[in-house]
Amino acid sequence: MKYSDRLVEKMIRLIEEDTYTITEICEALKISRHTYYEWRNTKPDFRRKIDEAIDRRDDALVVIARRSLKQKLEGCVLTEERCVYEPARSNSEVQILKTRTVRKKQCPPDLRAIKYVLDRNDKRREADNSPSRRPMIINVPDQHTADMLRAMDEPDYWDKRQKMIDEKYAPGGIWSDKEKVDETAYKKDE
């Protein structure tokens, strides 16, 4: 099947309903998963529309989860009404209400499902807000410089470097002996 706006709209509608997987959507629209992912990688407009549909679906799930959480906090009460009828004495075809029972039942939503949707939304927002670390390409003249740059990227490099500097220039360090001045040359004759 060829790419068309009508096909994209159908796909978006199915994604927003949140009842189908990508495989099921592709089967329903008679396209292969390979074609779907190829369009997603090569057509920026298609990718943007699909991402927006997924965001709208996730936002709708968050609203439902928040409503369910509110019901859980406030308490949900279901009313069940049961009526028993019996035939009338004078006319057996007419039914008369014999008893009416009203039962109220507390029915909370599933807390694990609520937590899942809220955690998923929080992770998505954190990923959207966190700055991504883009790789930097640096051309270096030789292998020694490349090794030095790699070493600087190690997590504890700067701590080791500071420790080395402290040891080097601290009293009693390797530079302290060379810098010692002959104090006797500067003493005044007493």
PDB file of C-alpha atoms in Angstrom:
ATOM      1  CA  MET A   1       0.000   0.000   0.000  1.00  0.00           C
ATOM      2  CA  LYS A   2       1.266   3.469  -0.810  1.00  0.00           C
ATOM      3  CA  TYR A   3       1.796   6.254   1.664  1.00  0.00           C
ATOM      4  CA  SER A   4      -1.188   8.623   1.843  1.00  0.00           C
ATOM      5  CA  ASP A   5      -2.660  11.152   4.250  1.00  0.00           C
ATOM      6  CA  ARG A   6      -5.799   9.027   4.576  1.00  0.00           C
ATOM      7  CA  LEU A   7      -3.732   6.017   5.655  1.00  0.00           C
ATOM      8  CA  VAL A   8      -1.826   8.140   8.162  1.00  0.00           C
ATOM      9  CA  GLU A   9      -5.088   9.457   9.654  1.00  0.00           C
ATOM     10  CA  LYS A  10      -6.398   5.896  10.107  1.00  0.00           C
ATOM     11  CA  MET A  11      -3.138   4.901  11.768  1.00  0.00           C
ATOM     12  CA  ILE A  12      -3.259   7.907  14.094  1.00  0.00           C
ATOM     13  CA  ARG A  13      -6.858   7.133  15.076  1.00  0.00           C
ATOM     14  CA  LEU A  14      -5.941   3.517  15.908  1.00  0.00           C
ATOM     15  CA  ILE A  15      -2.917   4.598  17.959  1.00  0.00           C
ATOM     16  CA  GLU A  16      -4.983   7.094  19.956  1.00  0.00           C
ATOM     17  CA  GLU A  17      -7.597   4.424  20.770  1.00  0.00           C
ATOM     18  CA  ASP A  18      -4.842   2.508  22.621  1.00  0.00           C
ATOM     19  CA  THR A  19      -6.350  -0.872  21.880  1.00  0.00           C
ATOM     20  CA  TYR A  20      -3.944  -2.006  19.155  1.00  0.00           C
ATOM     21  CA  THR A  21      -0.245  -2.754  18.890  1.00  0.00           C
ATOM     22  CA  ILE A  22       1.841  -1.520  15.956  1.00  0.00           C
ATOM     23  CA  THR A  23       1.704  -5.038  14.480  1.00  0.00           C
ATOM     24  CA  GLU A  24      -2.104  -5.130  14.696  1.00  0.00           C
ATOM     25  CA  ILE A  25      -2.381  -1.653  13.178  1.00  0.00           C
ATOM     26  CA  CYS A  26      -0.107  -2.661  10.297  1.00  0.00           C
ATOM     27  CA  GLU A  27      -2.133  -5.835   9.687  1.00  0.00           C
ATOM     28  CA  ALA A  28      -5.425  -3.913   9.755  1.00  0.00           C
ATOM     29  CA  LEU A  29      -4.117  -1.367   7.245  1.00  0.00           C
ATOM     30  CA  LYS A  30      -2.388  -4.064   5.149  1.00  0.00           C
ATOM     31  CA  ILE A  31       1.136  -2.719   5.414  1.00  0.00           C
ATOM     32  CA  SER A  32       4.199  -4.467   6.813  1.00  0.00           C
ATOM     33  CA  ARG A  33       5.952  -3.459  10.018  1.00  0.00           C
ATOM     34  CA  HIS A  34       9.046  -2.877   7.919  1.00  0.00           C
ATOM     35  CA  THR A  35       7.134  -0.327   5.825  1.00  0.00           C
ATOM     36  CA  TYR A  36       5.822   1.390   8.965  1.00  0.00           C
ATOM     37  CA  TYR A  37       9.318   1.770  10.427  1.00  0.00           C
ATOM     38  CA  GLU A  38      10.771   2.778   7.075  1.00  0.00           C
ATOM     39  CA  TRP A  39       8.174   5.582   6.801  1.00  0.00           C
ATOM     40  CA  ARG A  40       8.896   6.539  10.386  1.00  0.00           C
ATOM     41  CA  ASN A  41      12.624   6.853   9.654  1.00  0.00           C
ATOM     42  CA  THR A  42      12.383   8.545   6.252  1.00  0.00           C
ATOM     43  CA  LYS A  43       9.321  10.793   6.535  1.00  0.00           C
ATOM     44  CA  PRO A  44       9.691  13.441   9.272  1.00  0.00           C
ATOM     45  CA  ASP A  45       6.054  14.551   8.951  1.00  0.00           C
ATOM     46  CA  PHE A  46       4.840  10.961   9.477  1.00  0.00           C
ATOM     47  CA  ARG A  47       7.127  10.534  12.487  1.00  0.00           C
ATOM     48  CA  ARG A  48       5.903  13.815  14.001  1.00  0.00           C
ATOM     49  CA  LYS A  49       2.220  12.853  13.554  1.00  0.00           C
ATOM     50  CA  ILE A  50       2.762   9.399  15.071  1.00  0.00           C
ATOM     51  CA  ASP A  51       4.687  10.854  18.031  1.00  0.00           C
ATOM     52  CA  GLU A  52       1.922  13.409  18.623  1.00  0.00           C
ATOM     53  CA  ALA A  53      -0.714  10.630  18.534  1.00  0.00           C
ATOM     54  CA  ILE A  54       1.284   8.615  21.070  1.00  0.00           C
ATOM     55  CA  ASP A  55       1.588  11.710  23.290  1.00  0.00           C
ATOM     56  CA  ARG A  56      -2.182  12.338  23.110  1.00  0.00           C
ATOM     57  CA  ARG A  57      -2.852   8.680  23.973  1.00  0.00           C
ATOM     58  CA  ASP A  58      -0.477   8.840  26.936  1.00  0.00           C
ATOM     59  CA  ASP A  59      -2.038  12.104  28.138  1.00  0.00           C
ATOM     60  CA  ALA A  60      -5.499  10.499  27.994  1.00  0.00           C
ATOM     61  CA  LEU A  61      -4.207   7.560  30.052  1.00  0.00           C
ATOM     62  CA  VAL A  62      -2.778   9.946  32.640  1.00  0.00           C
ATOM     63  CA  VAL A  63      -6.151  11.707  32.921  1.00  0.00           C
ATOM     64  CA  ILE A  64      -7.891   8.355  33.459  1.00  0.00           C
ATOM     65  CA  ALA A  65      -5.289   7.334  36.037  1.00  0.00           C
ATOM     66  CA  ARG A  66      -5.664  10.609  37.905  1.00  0.00           C
ATOM     67  CA  ARG A  67      -9.464  10.245  37.923  1.00  0.00           C
ATOM     68  CA  SER A  68      -9.117   6.699  39.246  1.00  0.00           C
ATOM     69  CA  LEU A  69      -6.697   7.886  41.897  1.00  0.00           C
ATOM     70  CA  LYS A  70      -9.169  10.582  42.903  1.00  0.00           C
ATOM     71  CA  GLN A  71     -11.917   7.948  43.129  1.00  0.00           C
ATOM     72  CA  LYS A  72      -9.653   5.827  45.292  1.00  0.00           C
ATOM     73  CA  LEU A  73      -8.894   8.727  47.594  1.00  0.00           C
ATOM     74  CA  GLU A  74     -12.532   9.774  47.824  1.00  0.00           C
ATOM     75  CA  GLY A  75     -13.943   6.253  47.768  1.00  0.00           C
ATOM     76  CA  CYS A  76     -16.103   4.813  45.009  1.00  0.00           C
ATOM     77  CA  VAL A  77     -19.541   3.535  45.971  1.00  0.00           C
ATOM     78  CA  LEU A  78     -21.515   1.260  43.651  1.00  0.00           C
ATOM     79  CA  THR A  79     -25.221   0.882  44.217  1.00  0.00           C
ATOM     80  CA  GLU A  80     -26.721  -2.500  43.374  1.00  0.00           C
ATOM     81  CA  GLU A  81     -30.489  -2.777  43.275  1.00  0.00           C
ATOM     82  CA  ARG A  82     -32.272  -6.127  43.255  1.00  0.00           C
ATOM     83  CA  CYS A  83     -36.000  -6.419  42.728  1.00  0.00           C
ATOM     84  CA  VAL A  84     -38.070  -9.592  43.152  1.00  0.00           C
ATOM     85  CA  TYR A  85     -41.437  -9.756  41.413  1.00  0.00           C
ATOM     86  CA  GLU A  86     -44.288 -12.222  41.867  1.00  0.00           C
ATOM     87  CA  PRO A  87     -47.461 -12.764  39.895  1.00  0.00           C
ATOM     88  CA  ALA A  88     -50.527 -10.882  41.084  1.00  0.00           C
ATOM     89  CA  ARG A  89     -53.231 -12.948  42.824  1.00  0.00           C
ATOM     90  CA  SER A  90     -56.007 -11.678  40.622  1.00  0.00           C
ATOM     91  CA  ASN A  91     -54.079 -11.828  37.297  1.00  0.00           C
ATOM     92  CA  SER A  92     -51.080 -14.145  36.963  1.00  0.00           C
ATOM     93  CA  GLU A  93     -49.752 -12.263  33.909  1.00  0.00           C
ATOM     94  CA  VAL A  94     -49.217  -9.058  35.902  1.00  0.00           C
ATOM     95  CA  GLN A  95     -46.065  -8.890  38.032  1.00  0.00           C
ATOM     96  CA  ILE A  96     -46.086  -7.134  41.399  1.00  0.00           C
ATOM     97  CA  LEU A  97     -42.958  -5.981  43.225  1.00  0.00           C
ATOM     98  CA  LYS A  98     -42.447  -8.281  46.192  1.00  0.00           C
ATOM     99  CA  THR A  99     -39.094  -7.076  47.591  1.00  0.00           C
ATOM    100  CA  ARG A 100     -36.558  -4.469  46.703  1.00  0.00           C
ATOM    101  CA  THR A 101     -33.004  -4.744  48.029  1.00  0.00           C
ATOM    102  CA  VAL A 102     -30.480  -1.931  47.670  1.00  0.00           C
ATOM    103  CA  ARG A 103     -26.852  -2.776  48.377  1.00  0.00           C
ATOM    104  CA  LYS A 104     -24.016  -0.284  48.451  1.00  0.00           C
ATOM    105  CA  LYS A 105     -20.556  -1.604  47.750  1.00  0.00           C
ATOM    106  CA  GLN A 106     -17.163   0.092  47.902  1.00  0.00           C
ATOM    107  CA  CYS A 107     -15.127  -0.771  44.786  1.00  0.00           C
ATOM    108  CA  PRO A 108     -11.626   0.769  44.461  1.00  0.00           C
ATOM    109  CA  PRO A 109      -9.679   0.832  41.163  1.00  0.00           C
ATOM    110  CA  ASP A 110      -6.408  -1.086  40.753  1.00  0.00           C
ATOM    111  CA  LEU A 111      -3.591   0.871  42.407  1.00  0.00           C
ATOM    112  CA  ARG A 112      -0.842  -0.954  40.489  1.00  0.00           C
ATOM    113  CA  ALA A 113      -2.286   0.200  37.156  1.00  0.00           C
ATOM    114  CA  ILE A 114      -2.519   3.779  38.410  1.00  0.00           C
ATOM    115  CA  LYS A 115       1.074   3.722  39.647  1.00  0.00           C
ATOM    116  CA  TYR A 116       2.274   2.250  36.349  1.00  0.00           C
ATOM    117  CA  VAL A 117       0.690   4.987  34.225  1.00  0.00           C
ATOM    118  CA  LEU A 118       1.858   7.807  36.506  1.00  0.00           C
ATOM    119  CA  ASP A 119       5.430   6.458  36.700  1.00  0.00           C
ATOM    120  CA  ARG A 120       5.517   6.018  32.944  1.00  0.00           C
ATOM    121  CA  ASN A 121       4.388   9.594  32.422  1.00  0.00           C
ATOM    122  CA  ASP A 122       6.979  10.911  34.897  1.00  0.00           C
ATOM    123  CA  LYS A 123       9.776   8.995  33.158  1.00  0.00           C
ATOM    124  CA  ARG A 124       8.667  10.332  29.779  1.00  0.00           C
ATOM    125  CA  ARG A 125       8.674  13.910  31.063  1.00  0.00           C
ATOM    126  CA  GLU A 126      12.104  13.464  32.667  1.00  0.00           C
ATOM    127  CA  ALA A 127      13.464  12.121  29.390  1.00  0.00           C
ATOM    128  CA  ASP A 128      11.973  15.075  27.498  1.00  0.00           C
ATOM    129  CA  ASN A 129      13.403  17.611  29.956  1.00  0.00           C
ATOM    130  CA  SER A 130      16.842  16.114  30.505  1.00  0.00           C
ATOM    131  CA  PRO A 131      19.575  17.480  28.273  1.00  0.00           C
ATOM    132  CA  SER A 132      20.911  14.763  26.058  1.00  0.00           C
ATOM    133  CA  ARG A 133      24.638  14.376  25.776  1.00  0.00           C
ATOM    134  CA  ARG A 134      25.602  14.655  22.145  1.00  0.00           C
ATOM    135  CA  PRO A 135      28.881  13.103  21.035  1.00  0.00           C
ATOM    136  CA  MET A 136      31.583  15.576  20.089  1.00  0.00           C
ATOM    137  CA  ILE A 137      34.003  14.875  17.253  1.00  0.00           C
ATOM    138  CA  ILE A 138      37.526  16.144  17.832  1.00  0.00           C
ATOM    139  CA  ASN A 139      40.345  15.687  15.334  1.00  0.00           C
ATOM    140  CA  VAL A 140      43.645  15.143  17.120  1.00  0.00           C
ATOM    141  CA  PRO A 141      47.150  15.141  15.633  1.00  0.00           C
ATOM    142  CA  ASP A 142      48.466  11.999  17.332  1.00  0.00           C
ATOM    143  CA  GLN A 143      47.568   8.970  19.454  1.00  0.00           C
ATOM    144  CA  HIS A 144      49.026  10.460  22.655  1.00  0.00           C
ATOM    145  CA  THR A 145      46.625  13.429  22.499  1.00  0.00           C
ATOM    146  CA  ALA A 146      43.703  11.066  21.797  1.00  0.00           C
ATOM    147  CA  ASP A 147      44.637   8.964  24.848  1.00  0.00           C
ATOM    148  CA  MET A 148      44.849  12.087  27.026  1.00  0.00           C
ATOM    149  CA  LEU A 149      41.386  13.231  25.904  1.00  0.00           C
ATOM    150  CA  ARG A 150      39.906   9.782  26.599  1.00  0.00           C
ATOM    151  CA  ALA A 151      41.493   9.797  30.061  1.00  0.00           C
ATOM    152  CA  MET A 152      39.957  13.197  30.790  1.00  0.00           C
ATOM    153  CA  ASP A 153      36.499  11.758  30.042  1.00  0.00           C
ATOM    154  CA  GLU A 154      36.829   9.138  32.796  1.00  0.00           C
ATOM    155  CA  PRO A 155      34.625   9.908  35.827  1.00  0.00           C
ATOM    156  CA  ASP A 156      37.415  10.078  38.423  1.00  0.00           C
ATOM    157  CA  TYR A 157      40.114  11.699  36.240  1.00  0.00           C
ATOM    158  CA  TRP A 158      39.843  15.168  37.777  1.00  0.00           C
ATOM    159  CA  ASP A 159      39.894  13.791  41.324  1.00  0.00           C
ATOM    160  CA  LYS A 160      43.077  11.832  40.566  1.00  0.00           C
ATOM    161  CA  ARG A 161      44.632  14.881  38.904  1.00  0.00           C
ATOM    162  CA  GLN A 162      43.889  17.106  41.909  1.00  0.00           C
ATOM    163  CA  LYS A 163      45.330  14.502  44.278  1.00  0.00           C
ATOM    164  CA  MET A 164      48.496  14.287  42.173  1.00  0.00           C
ATOM    165  CA  ILE A 165      48.881  18.091  42.202  1.00  0.00           C
ATOM    166  CA  ASP A 166      48.316  18.226  45.961  1.00  0.00           C
ATOM    167  CA  GLU A 167      50.968  15.556  46.545  1.00  0.00           C
ATOM    168  CA  LYS A 168      53.403  17.210  44.164  1.00  0.00           C
ATOM    169  CA  TYR A 169      53.270  20.703  45.657  1.00  0.00           C
ATOM    170  CA  ALA A 170      52.509  19.877  49.278  1.00  0.00           C
ATOM    171  CA  PRO A 171      55.245  20.286  51.896  1.00  0.00           C
ATOM    172  CA  GLY A 172      57.392  17.183  51.705  1.00  0.00           C
ATOM    173  CA  GLY A 173      56.259  16.493  48.129  1.00  0.00           C
ATOM    174  CA  ILE A 174      58.578  15.836  45.203  1.00  0.00           C
ATOM    175  CA  TRP A 175      59.017  19.527  44.385  1.00  0.00           C
ATOM    176  CA  SER A 176      59.623  20.639  47.928  1.00  0.00           C
ATOM    177  CA  ASP A 177      63.244  19.281  48.043  1.00  0.00           C
ATOM    178  CA  LYS A 178      64.267  21.007  44.805  1.00  0.00           C
ATOM    179  CA  GLU A 179      62.844  24.303  45.886  1.00  0.00           C
ATOM    180  CA  LYS A 180      64.520  24.296  49.283  1.00  0.00           C
ATOM    181  CA  VAL A 181      66.793  27.205  49.624  1.00  0.00           C
ATOM    182  CA  ASP A 182      69.946  27.040  51.579  1.00  0.00           C
ATOM    183  CA  GLU A 183      68.852  28.948  54.624  1.00  0.00           C
ATOM    184  CA  THR A 184      72.397  29.382  55.859  1.00  0.00           C
ATOM    185  CA  ALA A 185      73.265  31.666  52.946  1.00  0.00           C
ATOM    186  CA  TYR A 186      70.624  34.140  53.993  1.00  0.00           C
ATOM    187  CA  LYS A 187      71.328  34.180  57.687  1.00  0.00           C
ATOM    188  CA  LYS A 188      72.823  37.318  59.063  1.00  0.00           C
ATOM    189  CA  ASP A 189      76.020  37.069  60.873  1.00  0.00           C
ATOM    190  CA  GLU A 190      75.178  36.975  64.459  1.00  0.00           C
TER     191      GLU A 190
END
